Short mmCIF file of C-alpha atoms in Angstrom, two decimals:
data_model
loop_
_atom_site.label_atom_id
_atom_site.label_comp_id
_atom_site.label_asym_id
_atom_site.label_seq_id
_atom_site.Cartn_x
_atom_site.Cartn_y
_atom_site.Cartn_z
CA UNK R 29 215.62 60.33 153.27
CA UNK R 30 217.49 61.49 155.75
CA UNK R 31 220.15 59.01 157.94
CA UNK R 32 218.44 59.54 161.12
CA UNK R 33 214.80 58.69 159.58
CA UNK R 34 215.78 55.85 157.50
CA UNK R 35 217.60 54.28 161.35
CA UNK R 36 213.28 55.04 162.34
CA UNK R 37 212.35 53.11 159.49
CA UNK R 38 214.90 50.21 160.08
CA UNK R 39 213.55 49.83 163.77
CA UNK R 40 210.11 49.37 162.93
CA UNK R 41 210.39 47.10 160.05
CA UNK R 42 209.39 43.41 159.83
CA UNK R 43 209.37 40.68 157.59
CA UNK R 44 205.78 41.03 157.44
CA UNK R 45 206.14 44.31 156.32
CA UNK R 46 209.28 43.66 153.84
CA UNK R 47 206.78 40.47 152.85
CA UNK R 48 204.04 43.09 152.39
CA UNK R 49 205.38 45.30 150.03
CA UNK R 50 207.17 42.54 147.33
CA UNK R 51 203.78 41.28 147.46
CA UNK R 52 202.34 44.53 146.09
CA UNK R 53 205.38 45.56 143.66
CA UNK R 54 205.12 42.13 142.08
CA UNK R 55 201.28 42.61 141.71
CA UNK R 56 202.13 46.22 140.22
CA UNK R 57 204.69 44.53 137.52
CA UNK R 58 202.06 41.85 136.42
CA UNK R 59 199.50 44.08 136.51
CA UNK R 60 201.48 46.64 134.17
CA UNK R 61 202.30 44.06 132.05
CA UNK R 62 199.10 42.54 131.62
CA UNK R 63 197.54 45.73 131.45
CA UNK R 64 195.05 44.57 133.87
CA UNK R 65 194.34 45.51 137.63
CA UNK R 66 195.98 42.27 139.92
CA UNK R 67 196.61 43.53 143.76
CA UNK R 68 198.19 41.53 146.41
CA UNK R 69 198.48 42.76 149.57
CA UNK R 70 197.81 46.03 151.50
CA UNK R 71 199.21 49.48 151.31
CA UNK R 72 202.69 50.19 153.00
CA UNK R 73 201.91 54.03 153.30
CA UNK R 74 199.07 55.98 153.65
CA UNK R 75 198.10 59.80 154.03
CA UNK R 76 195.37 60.61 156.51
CA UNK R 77 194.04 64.02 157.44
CA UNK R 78 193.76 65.00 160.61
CA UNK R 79 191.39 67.90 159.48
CA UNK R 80 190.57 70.41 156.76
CA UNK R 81 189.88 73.51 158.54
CA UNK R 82 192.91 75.99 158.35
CA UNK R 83 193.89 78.78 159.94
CA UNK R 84 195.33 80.64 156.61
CA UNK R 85 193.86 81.14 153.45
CA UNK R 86 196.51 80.28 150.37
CA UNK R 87 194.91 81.12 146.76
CA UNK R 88 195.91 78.18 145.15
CA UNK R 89 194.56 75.81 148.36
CA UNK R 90 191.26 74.44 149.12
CA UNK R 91 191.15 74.54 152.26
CA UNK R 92 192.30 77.88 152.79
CA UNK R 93 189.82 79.26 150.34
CA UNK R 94 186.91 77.11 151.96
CA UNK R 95 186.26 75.92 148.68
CA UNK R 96 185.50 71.70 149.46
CA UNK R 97 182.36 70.11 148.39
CA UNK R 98 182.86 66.50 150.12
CA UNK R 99 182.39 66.48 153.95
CA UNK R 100 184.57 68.26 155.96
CA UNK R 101 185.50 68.23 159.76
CA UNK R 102 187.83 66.40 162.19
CA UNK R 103 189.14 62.93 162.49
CA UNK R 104 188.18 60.92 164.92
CA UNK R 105 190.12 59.44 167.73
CA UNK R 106 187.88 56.16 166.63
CA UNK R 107 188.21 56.01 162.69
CA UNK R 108 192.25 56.84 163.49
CA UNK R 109 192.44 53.41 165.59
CA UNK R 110 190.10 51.31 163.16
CA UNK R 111 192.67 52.50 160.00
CA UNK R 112 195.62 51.36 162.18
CA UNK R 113 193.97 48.51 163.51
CA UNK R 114 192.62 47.11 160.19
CA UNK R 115 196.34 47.35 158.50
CA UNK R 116 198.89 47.03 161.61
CA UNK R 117 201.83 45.08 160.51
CA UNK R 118 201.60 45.88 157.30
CA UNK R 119 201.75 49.92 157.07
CA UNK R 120 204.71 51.21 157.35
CA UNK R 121 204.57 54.75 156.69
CA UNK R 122 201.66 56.94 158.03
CA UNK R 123 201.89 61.00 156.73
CA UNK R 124 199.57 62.76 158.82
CA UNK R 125 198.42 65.70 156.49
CA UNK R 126 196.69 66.01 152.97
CA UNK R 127 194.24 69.43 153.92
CA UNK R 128 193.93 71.36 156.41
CA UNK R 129 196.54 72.45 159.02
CA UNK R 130 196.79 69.16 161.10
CA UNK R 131 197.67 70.95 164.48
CA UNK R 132 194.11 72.56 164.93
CA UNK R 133 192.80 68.61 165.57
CA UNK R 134 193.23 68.85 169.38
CA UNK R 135 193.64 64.83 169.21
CA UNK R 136 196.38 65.12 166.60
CA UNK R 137 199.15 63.82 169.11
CA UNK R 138 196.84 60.74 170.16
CA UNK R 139 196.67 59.86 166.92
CA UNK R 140 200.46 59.56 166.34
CA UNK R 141 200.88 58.29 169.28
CA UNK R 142 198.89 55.80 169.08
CA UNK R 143 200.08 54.95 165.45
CA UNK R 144 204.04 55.08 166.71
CA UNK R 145 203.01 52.11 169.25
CA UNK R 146 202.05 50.33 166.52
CA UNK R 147 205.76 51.01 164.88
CA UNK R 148 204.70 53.17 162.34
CA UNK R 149 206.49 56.14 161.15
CA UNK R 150 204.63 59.14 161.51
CA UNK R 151 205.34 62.45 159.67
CA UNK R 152 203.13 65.66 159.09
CA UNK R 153 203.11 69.11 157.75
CA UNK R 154 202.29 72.47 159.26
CA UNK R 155 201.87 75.97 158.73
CA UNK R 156 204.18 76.19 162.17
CA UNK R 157 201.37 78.68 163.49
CA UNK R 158 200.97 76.43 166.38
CA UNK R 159 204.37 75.50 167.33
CA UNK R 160 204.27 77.33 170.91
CA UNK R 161 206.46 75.25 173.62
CA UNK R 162 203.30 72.59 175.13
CA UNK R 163 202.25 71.43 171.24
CA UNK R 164 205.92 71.26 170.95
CA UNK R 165 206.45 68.88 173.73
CA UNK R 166 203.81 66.79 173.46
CA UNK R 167 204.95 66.50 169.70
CA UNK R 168 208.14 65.45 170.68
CA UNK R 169 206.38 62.86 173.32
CA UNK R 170 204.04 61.35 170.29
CA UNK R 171 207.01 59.83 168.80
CA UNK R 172 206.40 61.95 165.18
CA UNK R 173 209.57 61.44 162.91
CA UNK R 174 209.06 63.80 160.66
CA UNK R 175 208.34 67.20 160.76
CA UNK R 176 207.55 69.85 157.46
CA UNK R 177 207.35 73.29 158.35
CA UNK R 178 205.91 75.56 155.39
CA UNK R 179 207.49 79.27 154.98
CA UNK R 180 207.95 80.71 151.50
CA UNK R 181 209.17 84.30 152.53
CA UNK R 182 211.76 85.50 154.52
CA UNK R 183 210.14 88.45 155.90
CA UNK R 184 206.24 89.15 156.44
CA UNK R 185 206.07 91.36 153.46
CA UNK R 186 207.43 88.20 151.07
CA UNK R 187 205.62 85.06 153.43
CA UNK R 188 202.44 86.83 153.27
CA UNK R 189 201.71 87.27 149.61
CA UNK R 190 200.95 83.12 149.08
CA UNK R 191 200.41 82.61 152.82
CA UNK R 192 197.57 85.05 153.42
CA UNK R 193 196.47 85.98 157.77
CA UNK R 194 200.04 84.56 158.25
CA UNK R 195 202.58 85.63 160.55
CA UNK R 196 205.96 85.06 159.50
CA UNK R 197 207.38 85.98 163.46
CA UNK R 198 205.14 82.97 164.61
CA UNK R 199 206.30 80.55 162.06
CA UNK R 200 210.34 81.16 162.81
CA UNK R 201 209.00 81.26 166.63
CA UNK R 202 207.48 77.77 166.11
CA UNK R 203 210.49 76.44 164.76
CA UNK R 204 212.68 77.92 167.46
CA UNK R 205 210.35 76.37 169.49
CA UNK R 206 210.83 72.77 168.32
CA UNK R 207 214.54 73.04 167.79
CA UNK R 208 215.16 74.16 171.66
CA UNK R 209 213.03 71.58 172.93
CA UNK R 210 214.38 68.68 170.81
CA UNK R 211 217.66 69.77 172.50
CA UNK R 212 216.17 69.88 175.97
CA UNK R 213 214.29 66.42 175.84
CA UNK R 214 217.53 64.92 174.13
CA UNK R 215 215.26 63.99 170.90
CA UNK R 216 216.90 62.98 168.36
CA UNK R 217 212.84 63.18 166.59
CA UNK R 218 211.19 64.81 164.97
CA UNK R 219 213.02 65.28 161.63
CA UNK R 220 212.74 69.01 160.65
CA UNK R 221 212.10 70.33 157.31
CA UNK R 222 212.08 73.82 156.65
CA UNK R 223 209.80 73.71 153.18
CA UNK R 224 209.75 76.25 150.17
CA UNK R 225 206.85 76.74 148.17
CA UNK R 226 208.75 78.68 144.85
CA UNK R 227 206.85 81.45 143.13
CA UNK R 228 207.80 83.70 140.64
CA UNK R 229 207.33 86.20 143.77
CA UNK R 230 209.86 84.45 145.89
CA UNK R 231 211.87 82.59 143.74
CA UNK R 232 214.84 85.68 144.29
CA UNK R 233 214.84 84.53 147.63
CA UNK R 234 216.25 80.88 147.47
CA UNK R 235 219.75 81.83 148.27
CA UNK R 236 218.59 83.97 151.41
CA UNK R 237 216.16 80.74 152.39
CA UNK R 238 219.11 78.34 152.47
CA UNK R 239 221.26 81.34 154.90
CA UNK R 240 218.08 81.64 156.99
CA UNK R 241 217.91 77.79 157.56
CA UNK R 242 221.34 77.46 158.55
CA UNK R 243 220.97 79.67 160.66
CA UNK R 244 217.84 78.30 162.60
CA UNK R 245 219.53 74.90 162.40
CA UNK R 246 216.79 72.83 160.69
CA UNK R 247 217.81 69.29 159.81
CA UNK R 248 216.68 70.43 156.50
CA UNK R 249 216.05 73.26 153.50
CA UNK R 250 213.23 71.73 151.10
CA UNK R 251 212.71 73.66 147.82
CA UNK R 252 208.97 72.36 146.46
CA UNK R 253 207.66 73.31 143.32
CA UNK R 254 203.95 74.92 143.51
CA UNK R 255 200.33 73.17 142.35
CA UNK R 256 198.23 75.55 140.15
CA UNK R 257 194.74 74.49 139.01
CA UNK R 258 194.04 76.17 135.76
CA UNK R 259 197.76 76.57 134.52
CA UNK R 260 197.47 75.98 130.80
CA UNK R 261 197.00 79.85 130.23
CA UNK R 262 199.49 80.70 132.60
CA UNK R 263 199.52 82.02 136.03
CA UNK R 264 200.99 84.73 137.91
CA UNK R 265 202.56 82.61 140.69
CA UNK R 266 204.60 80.34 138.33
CA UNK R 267 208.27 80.92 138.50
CA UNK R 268 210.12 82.26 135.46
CA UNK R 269 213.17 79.88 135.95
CA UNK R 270 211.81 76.58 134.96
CA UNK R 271 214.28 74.51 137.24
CA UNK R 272 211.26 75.44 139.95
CA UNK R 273 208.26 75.01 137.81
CA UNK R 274 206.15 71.75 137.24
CA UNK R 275 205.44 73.58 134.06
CA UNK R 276 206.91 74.89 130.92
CA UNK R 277 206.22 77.09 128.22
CA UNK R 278 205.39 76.25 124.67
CA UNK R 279 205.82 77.92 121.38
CA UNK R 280 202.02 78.58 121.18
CA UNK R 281 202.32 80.63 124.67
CA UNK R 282 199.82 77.81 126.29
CA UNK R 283 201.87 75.82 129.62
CA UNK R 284 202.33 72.34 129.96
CA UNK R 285 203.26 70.01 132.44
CA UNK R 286 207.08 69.70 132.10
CA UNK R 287 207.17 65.47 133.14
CA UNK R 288 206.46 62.93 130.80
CA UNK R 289 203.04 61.18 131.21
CA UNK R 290 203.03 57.15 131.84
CA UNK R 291 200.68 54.79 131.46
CA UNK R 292 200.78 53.17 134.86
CA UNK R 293 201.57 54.55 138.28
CA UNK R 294 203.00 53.09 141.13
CA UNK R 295 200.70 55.07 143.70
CA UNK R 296 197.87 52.96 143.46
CA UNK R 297 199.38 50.22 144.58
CA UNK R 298 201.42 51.22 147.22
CA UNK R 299 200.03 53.84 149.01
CA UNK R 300 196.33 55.64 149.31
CA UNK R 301 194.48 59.00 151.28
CA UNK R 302 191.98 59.02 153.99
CA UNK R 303 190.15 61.89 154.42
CA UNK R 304 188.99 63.13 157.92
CA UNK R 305 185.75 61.57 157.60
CA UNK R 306 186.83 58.24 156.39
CA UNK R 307 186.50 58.71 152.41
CA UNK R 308 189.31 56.41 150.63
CA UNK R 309 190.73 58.65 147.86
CA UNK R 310 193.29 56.87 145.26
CA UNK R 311 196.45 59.67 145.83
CA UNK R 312 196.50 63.52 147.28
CA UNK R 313 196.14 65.07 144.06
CA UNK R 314 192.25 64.38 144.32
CA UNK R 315 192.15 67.19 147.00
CA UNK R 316 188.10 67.32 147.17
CA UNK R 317 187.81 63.70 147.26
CA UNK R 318 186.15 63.49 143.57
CA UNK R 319 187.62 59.54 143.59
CA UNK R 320 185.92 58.27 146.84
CA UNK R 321 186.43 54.44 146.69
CA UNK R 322 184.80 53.68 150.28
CA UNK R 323 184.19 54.64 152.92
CA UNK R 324 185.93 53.99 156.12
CA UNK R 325 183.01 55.03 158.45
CA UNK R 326 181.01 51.96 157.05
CA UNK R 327 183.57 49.43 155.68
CA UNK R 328 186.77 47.37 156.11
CA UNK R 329 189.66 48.75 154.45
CA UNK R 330 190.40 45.66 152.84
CA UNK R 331 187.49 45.09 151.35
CA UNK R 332 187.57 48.59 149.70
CA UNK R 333 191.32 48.39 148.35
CA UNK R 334 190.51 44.75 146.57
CA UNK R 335 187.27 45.86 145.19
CA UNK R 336 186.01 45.91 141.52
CA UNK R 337 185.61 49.76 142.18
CA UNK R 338 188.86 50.23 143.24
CA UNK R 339 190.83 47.69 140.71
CA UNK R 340 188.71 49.58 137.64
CA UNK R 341 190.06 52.65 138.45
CA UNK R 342 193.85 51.43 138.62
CA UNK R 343 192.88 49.56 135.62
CA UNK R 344 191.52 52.86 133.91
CA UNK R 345 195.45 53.78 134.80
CA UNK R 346 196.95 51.23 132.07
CA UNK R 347 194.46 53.13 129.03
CA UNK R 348 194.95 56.29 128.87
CA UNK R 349 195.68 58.32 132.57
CA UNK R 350 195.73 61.84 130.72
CA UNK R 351 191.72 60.99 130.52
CA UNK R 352 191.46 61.18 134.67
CA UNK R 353 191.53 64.55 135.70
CA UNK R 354 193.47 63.96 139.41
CA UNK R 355 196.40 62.76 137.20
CA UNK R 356 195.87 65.58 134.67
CA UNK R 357 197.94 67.88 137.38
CA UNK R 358 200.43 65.01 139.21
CA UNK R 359 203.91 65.66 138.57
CA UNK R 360 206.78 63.61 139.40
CA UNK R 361 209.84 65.13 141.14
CA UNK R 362 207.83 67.63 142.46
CA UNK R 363 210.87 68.84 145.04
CA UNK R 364 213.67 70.36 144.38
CA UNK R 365 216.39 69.34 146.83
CA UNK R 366 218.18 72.15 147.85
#
């Protein structure tokens, strides 16, 4: 984490929050020791999504290839305030992205704004498609700390084979955009990232990414190894130097995830996703919501994170995890700093 985020962090901290997560890492080392599903507390860091409609259509992306079978839509300016309300003081850390290109939510800003009163760090990720000078300034005003800007090409030619009805002019635009008016409101916020999806089409490029970063004066290069669904028997998009790859090669030709698997996982206790229509997912590798613990629309968060449901799935954790599909693709370490 970067100095200027961590001094964020610092200023919105609180005893109650420090108090907050012990409680739930010393729940986590009894329950991994007893092999048995003990919470205490509430989570210091969520993920909500904004929305999953997006503007682009990646192969390898849900959203992009319209491909979801939960609900789908917009969150509400309602269910935002309810998630904050029910854990304020407690969460610490609020990303504002899991599908969907968060910008096209036209309430996006109120919802980090109204999250950052709260003293909440807010973060997100975007496409940068929408970056023109207003969103820009009224991201600025919202108090976001964080901002990741996806571009895996350096030209339209290389960004548009992964990010398909792209425009790589628009993207660099967009972050022009937010650089110059960081520097004309005096913002030291938000954070920017300049993120690189690596594919065994653009994995030549890395050296050229880091020049062209410089140059736009990002706070930040981020190198980010790529998600494939059905990888076993290879895929054309994974890169051939394995320092970029979740995945390897074995002797039999078949790919395997290159991270050791671990009976236990530290994500279920600390952190969890909301989906735009309330659905309480255990992490973001469950993309269509498969794992739906509750449901925000009806119930109190609380009451879904200590439930039986939710406490036999992190107990199902402790068995055998290779056995639940949503961990069947998580990979540790999935960035590469550059």
């Amino acid at each position: 984490m970067h100095k200027s985020e961590l001094i964020a962090l610092i200023k919105f901290f609180s005893f109650k929050k420090a108090e907050n997560v012990i409680r739930l890492y010393l729940s986590f080392i009894i329950s991994r020791f007893l092999k048995k599903s003990f919470i205490s507390g509430l989570p210091f860091a969520l993920s909500i999504e904004p929305t999953t409609s997006c503007n682009l259509s990646c192969p390898e992306c849900p959203s992009g290839l319209k491909q979801f079978t939960r609900k789908t839509g917009n969150l509400s300016i309602s269910l935002n305030k309810k998630i904050i309300d029910e854990l304020k003081g407690k969460l610490t850390y609020i990303n504002y992205y899991f599908q969907g290109e968060p910008f096209i939510n036209k309430n996006f800003f109120a919802f980090v704004k109204y999250a950052n009163s709260k003293k909440i760090f807010c973060s997100t990720s975007t496409n940068g498609h929408f970056l023109n000078e207003e969103n820009c300034v009224k991201t600025i005003e919202s108090g976001l700390k964080r901002l990741i800007i996806s571009i895996d090409g350096n030209s339209q030619e290389t960004y548009e084979v992964y990010r398909k009805k792209g425009k790589y002019k628009r993207v660099i635009d967009g972050t022009k955009n937010i650089l110059k008016c960081k520097k004309e409101l005096n913002s030291q916020y938000p954070h920017v990232i300049l993120q690189f999806l690596v594919f065994k089409t653009n994995e030549h490029l890395i050296e050229e990414m880091k020049t062209l970063a410089d140059d736009l004066g990002v706070d930040e290069l981020r190198l980010k190894t790529a998600q494939f669904y059905n990888y076993e028997n290879g895929n054309e998009l994974i890169p051939e130097n394995e320092k970029y790859s979740r995945y390897k090669k074995t002797k039999n030709g078949k790919y395997v995830l290159k991270n050791k698997f671990s009976n236990h996982c530290w994500r279920m206790w600390s952190s969890a996703v909301v989906t735009s229509k309330g659905g309480i997912v255990p992490c973001c590798f469950d993309k269509d919501a498969v794992n739906t613990l509750g449901d925000l629309e009806k119930e109190n968060f609380k009451k879904v994170w200590l439930s039986k449901k939710y406490n036999n799935f992190r107990k199902q954790i402790f068995s055998d995890r290779k056995e639940i599909e949503i961990c069947q693709n998580c990979s540790e370490g999935s960035k590469v700093w550059a």
